[in-house]
mmCIF file of C-alpha atoms and ligand atoms in Angstrom:
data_model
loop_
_atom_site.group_PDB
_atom_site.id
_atom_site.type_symbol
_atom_site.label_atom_id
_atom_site.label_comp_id
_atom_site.label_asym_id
_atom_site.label_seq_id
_atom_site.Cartn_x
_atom_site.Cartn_y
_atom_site.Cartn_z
ATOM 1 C CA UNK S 32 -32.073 -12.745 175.091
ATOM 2 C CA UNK S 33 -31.446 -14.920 172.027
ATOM 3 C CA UNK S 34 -34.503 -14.421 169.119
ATOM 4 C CA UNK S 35 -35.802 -17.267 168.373
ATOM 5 C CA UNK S 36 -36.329 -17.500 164.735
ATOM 6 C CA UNK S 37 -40.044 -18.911 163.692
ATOM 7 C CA UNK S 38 -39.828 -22.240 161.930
ATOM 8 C CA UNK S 39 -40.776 -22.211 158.465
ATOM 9 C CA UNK S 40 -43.147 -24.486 156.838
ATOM 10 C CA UNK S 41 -43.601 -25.594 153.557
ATOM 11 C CA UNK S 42 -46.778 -25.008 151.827
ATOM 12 C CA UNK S 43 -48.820 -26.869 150.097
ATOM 13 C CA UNK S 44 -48.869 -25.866 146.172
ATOM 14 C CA UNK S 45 -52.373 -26.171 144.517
ATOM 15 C CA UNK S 46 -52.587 -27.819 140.847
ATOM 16 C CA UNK S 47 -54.342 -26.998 137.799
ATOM 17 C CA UNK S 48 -57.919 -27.512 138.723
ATOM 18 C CA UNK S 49 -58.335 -25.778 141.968
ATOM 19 C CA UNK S 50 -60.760 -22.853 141.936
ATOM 20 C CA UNK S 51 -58.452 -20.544 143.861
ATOM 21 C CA UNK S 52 -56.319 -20.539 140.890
ATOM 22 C CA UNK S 53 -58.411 -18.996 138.735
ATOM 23 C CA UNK S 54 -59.783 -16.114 141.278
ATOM 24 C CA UNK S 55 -58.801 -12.449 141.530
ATOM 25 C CA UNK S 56 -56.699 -12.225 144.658
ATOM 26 C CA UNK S 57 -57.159 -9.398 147.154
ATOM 27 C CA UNK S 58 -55.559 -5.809 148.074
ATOM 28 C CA UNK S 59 -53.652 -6.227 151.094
ATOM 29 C CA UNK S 60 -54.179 -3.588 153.678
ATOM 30 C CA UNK S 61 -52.305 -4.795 156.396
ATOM 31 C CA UNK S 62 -48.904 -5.668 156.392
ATOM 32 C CA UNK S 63 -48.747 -7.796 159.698
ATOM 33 C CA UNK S 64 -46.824 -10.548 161.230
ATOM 34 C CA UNK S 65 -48.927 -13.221 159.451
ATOM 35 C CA UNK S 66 -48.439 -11.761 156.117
ATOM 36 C CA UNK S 67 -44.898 -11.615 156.800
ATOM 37 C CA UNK S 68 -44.462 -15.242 158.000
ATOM 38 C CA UNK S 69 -46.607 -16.029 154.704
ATOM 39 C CA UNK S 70 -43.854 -14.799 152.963
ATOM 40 C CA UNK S 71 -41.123 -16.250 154.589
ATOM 41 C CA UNK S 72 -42.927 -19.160 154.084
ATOM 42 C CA UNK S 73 -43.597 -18.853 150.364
ATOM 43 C CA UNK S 74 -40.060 -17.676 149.947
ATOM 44 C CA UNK S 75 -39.067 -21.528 151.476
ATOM 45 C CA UNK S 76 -41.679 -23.343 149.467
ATOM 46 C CA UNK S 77 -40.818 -21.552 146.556
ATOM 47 C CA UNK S 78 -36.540 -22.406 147.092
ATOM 48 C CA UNK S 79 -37.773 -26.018 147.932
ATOM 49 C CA UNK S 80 -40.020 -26.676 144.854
ATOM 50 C CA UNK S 81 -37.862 -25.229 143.329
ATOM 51 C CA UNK S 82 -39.274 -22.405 141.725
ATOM 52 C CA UNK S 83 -38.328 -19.067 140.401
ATOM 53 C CA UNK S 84 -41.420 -17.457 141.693
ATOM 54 C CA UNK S 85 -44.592 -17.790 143.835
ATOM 55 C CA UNK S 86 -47.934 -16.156 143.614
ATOM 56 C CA UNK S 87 -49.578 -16.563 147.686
ATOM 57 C CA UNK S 88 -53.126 -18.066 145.489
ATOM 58 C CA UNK S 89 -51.256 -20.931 144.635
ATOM 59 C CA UNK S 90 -50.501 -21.522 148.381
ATOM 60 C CA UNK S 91 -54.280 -21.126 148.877
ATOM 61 C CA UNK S 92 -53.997 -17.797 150.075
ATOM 62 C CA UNK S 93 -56.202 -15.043 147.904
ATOM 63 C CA UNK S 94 -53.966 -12.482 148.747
ATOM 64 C CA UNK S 95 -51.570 -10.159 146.396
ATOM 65 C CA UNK S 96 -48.253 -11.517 147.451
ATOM 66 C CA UNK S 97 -45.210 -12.751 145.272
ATOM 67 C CA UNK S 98 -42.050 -14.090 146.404
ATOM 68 C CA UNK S 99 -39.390 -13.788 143.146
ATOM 69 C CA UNK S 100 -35.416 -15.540 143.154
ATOM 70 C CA UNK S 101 -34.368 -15.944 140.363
ATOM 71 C CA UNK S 102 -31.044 -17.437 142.188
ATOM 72 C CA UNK S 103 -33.236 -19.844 143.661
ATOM 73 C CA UNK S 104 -31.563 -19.727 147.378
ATOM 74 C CA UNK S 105 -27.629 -19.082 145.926
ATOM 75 C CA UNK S 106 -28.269 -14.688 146.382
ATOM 76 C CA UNK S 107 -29.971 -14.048 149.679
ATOM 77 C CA UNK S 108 -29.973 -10.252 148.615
ATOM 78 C CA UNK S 109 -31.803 -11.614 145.627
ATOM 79 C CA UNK S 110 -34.854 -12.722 147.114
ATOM 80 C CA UNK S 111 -37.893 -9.861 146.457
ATOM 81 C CA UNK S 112 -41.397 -9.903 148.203
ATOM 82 C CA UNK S 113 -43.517 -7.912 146.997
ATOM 83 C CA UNK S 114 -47.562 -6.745 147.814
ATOM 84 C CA UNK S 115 -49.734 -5.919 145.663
ATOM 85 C CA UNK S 116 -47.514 -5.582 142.808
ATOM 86 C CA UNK S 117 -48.313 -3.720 139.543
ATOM 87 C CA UNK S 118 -46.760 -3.773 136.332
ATOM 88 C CA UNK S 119 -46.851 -0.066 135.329
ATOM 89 C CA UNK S 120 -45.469 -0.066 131.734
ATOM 90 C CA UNK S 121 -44.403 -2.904 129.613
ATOM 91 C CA UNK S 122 -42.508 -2.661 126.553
ATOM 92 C CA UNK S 123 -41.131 -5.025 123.522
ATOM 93 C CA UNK S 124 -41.778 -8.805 123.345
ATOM 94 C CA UNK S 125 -40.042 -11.962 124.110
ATOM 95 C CA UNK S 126 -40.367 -15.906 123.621
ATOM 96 C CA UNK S 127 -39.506 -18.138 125.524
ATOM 97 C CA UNK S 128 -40.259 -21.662 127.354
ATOM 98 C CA UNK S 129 -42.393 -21.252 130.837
ATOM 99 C CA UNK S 130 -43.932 -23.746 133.314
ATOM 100 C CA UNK S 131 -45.487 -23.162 136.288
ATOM 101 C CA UNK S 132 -45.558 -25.158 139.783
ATOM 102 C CA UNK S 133 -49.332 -25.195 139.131
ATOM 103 C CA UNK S 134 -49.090 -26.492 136.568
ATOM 104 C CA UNK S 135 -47.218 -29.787 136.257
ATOM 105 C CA UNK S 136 -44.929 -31.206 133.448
ATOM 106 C CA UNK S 137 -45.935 -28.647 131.074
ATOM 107 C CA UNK S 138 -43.687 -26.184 129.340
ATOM 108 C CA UNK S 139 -44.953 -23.830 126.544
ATOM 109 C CA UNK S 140 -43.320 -20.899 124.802
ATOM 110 C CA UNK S 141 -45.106 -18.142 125.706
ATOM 111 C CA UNK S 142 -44.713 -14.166 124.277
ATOM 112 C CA UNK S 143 -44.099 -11.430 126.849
ATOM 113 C CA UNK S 144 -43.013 -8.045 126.803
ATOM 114 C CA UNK S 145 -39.177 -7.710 127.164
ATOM 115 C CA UNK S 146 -39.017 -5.153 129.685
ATOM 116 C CA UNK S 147 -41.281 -3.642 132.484
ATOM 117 C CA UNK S 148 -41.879 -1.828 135.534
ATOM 118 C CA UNK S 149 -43.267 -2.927 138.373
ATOM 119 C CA UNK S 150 -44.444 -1.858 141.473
ATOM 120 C CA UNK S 151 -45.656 -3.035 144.805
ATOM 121 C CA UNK S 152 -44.726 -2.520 148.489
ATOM 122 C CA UNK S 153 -42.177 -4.353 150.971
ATOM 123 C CA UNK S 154 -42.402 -6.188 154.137
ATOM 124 C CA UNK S 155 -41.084 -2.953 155.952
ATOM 125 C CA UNK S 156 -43.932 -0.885 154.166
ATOM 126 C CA UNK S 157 -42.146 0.740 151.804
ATOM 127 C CA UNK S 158 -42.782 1.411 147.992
ATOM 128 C CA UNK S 159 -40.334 -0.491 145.498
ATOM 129 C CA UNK S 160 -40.473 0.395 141.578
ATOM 130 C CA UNK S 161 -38.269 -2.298 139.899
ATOM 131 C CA UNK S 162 -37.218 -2.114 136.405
ATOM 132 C CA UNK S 163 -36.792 -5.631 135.095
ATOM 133 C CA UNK S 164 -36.047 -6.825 131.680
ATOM 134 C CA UNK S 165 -35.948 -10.607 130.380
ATOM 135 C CA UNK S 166 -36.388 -13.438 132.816
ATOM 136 C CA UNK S 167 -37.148 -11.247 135.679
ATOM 137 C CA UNK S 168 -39.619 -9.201 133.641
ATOM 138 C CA UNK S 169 -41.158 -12.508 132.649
ATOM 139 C CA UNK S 170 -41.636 -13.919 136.111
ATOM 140 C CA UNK S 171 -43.022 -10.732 137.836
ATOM 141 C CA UNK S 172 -45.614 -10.757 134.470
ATOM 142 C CA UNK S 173 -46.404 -14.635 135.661
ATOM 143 C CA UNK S 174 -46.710 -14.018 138.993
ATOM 144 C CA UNK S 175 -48.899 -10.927 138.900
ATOM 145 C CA UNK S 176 -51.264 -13.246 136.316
ATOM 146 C CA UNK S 177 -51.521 -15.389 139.381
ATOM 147 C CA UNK S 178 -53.111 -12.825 141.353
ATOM 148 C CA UNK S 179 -55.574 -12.387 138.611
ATOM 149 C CA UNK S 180 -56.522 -15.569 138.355
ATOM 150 C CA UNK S 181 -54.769 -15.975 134.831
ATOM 151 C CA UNK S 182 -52.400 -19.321 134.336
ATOM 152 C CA UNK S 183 -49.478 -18.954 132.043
ATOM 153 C CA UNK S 184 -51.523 -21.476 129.818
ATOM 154 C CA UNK S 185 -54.157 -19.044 128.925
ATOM 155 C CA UNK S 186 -51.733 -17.043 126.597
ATOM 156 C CA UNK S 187 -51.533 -19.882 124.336
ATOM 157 C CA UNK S 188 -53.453 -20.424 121.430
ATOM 158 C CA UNK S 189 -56.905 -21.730 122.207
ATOM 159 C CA UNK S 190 -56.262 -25.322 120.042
ATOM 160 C CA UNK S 191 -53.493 -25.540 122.053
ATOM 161 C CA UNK S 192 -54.699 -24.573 125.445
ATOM 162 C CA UNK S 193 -57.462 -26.695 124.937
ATOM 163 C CA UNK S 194 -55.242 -29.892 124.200
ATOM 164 C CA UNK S 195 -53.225 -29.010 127.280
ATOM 165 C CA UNK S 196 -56.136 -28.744 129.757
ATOM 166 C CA UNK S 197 -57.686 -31.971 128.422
ATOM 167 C CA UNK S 198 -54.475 -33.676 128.897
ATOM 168 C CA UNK S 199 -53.893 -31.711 132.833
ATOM 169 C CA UNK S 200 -57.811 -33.063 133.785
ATOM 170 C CA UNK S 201 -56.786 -36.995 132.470
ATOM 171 C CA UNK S 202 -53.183 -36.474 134.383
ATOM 172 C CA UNK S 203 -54.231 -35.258 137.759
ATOM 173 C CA UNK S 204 -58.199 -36.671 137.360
ATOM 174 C CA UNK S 205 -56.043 -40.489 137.536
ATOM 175 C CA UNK S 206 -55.982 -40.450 141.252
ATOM 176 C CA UNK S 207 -59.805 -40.114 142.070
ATOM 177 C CA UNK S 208 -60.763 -42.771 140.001
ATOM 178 C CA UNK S 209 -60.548 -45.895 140.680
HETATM 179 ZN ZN1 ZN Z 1556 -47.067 -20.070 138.082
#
């Protein structure tokens, strides 16, 4: 018999301003066929945006999943899900421009370390440890914020993060008033 492949759906990505985005997101326990087709389904959101990286609260799921590509769809053997990922040692520090699909139209140099480890468990169950320097290191650091219900803007400096949140609430506050 042929396997019939489920259809993926895109998600919905919340914005700035929705509480879920500033919650701790939970442990999973479970890694079940619903958690899977979450990530297959964060995986297509996250090509489709397109993004680099996607943290499941920002699909309004409180649950410790990221989906990471930096290929964005070009490396299939790219693509890595991970659950309840933890960064286990971070070393050096690096600038450099960020945004966030929660965060629309705003991009911000931001300092992180230059090289970490991180660590989390696959779709099949089984621990990963991934050694990632630069732009990987980076996104696993933004996406594991996510889960603690930190946005990439909070590591700027308070003058500025202030000036950026004012301007977010006027931007995406424009469509409920009339
Ligand atoms: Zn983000």
């Amino acid at each position: 018999m042929e396997k019939i492949d489920n259809e993926l759906t895109f998600l919905e990505i919340l914005v700035f301003g929705h509480p879920l985005l500033t919650k701790k997101a939970e442990e999973i326990k479970n890694i079940d066929d619903e958690l899977c087709q979450l990530a297959q389904n964060m995986v297509h959101t996250m090509h489709a945006a397109p993004g680099i990286g996607l943290a499941a609260p920002q699909v309004n799921k409180s649950v410790r999943l990221i989906t990471v590509d930096l290929s964005v769809g070009e490396q299939k053997n790219e693509i890595i899900i991970l659950a309840n990922p933890e960064i286990l040692n971070s070393q050096g520090e690096a600038i450099m421009e960020e945004g966030c699909l929660s965060v629309p139209d705003i991009n911000e140099k931001v300092v992180r370390p230059s090289h970490i480890v991180v660590k989390g468990t696959d779709l099949d169950g089984n621990e990963k440890t991934i050694d990632a320097e630069g732009l990987l290191a980076r996104v696993f650091c933004h996406e594991v914020d996510h889960l603690n219900g930190k946005l990439f803007i909070e590591h700027l400096s308070p003058l500025k993060k202030n000036l950026i949140k004012k301007k977010l609430r006027k931007q995406l506050g424009k469509d409920s008033h009339t």
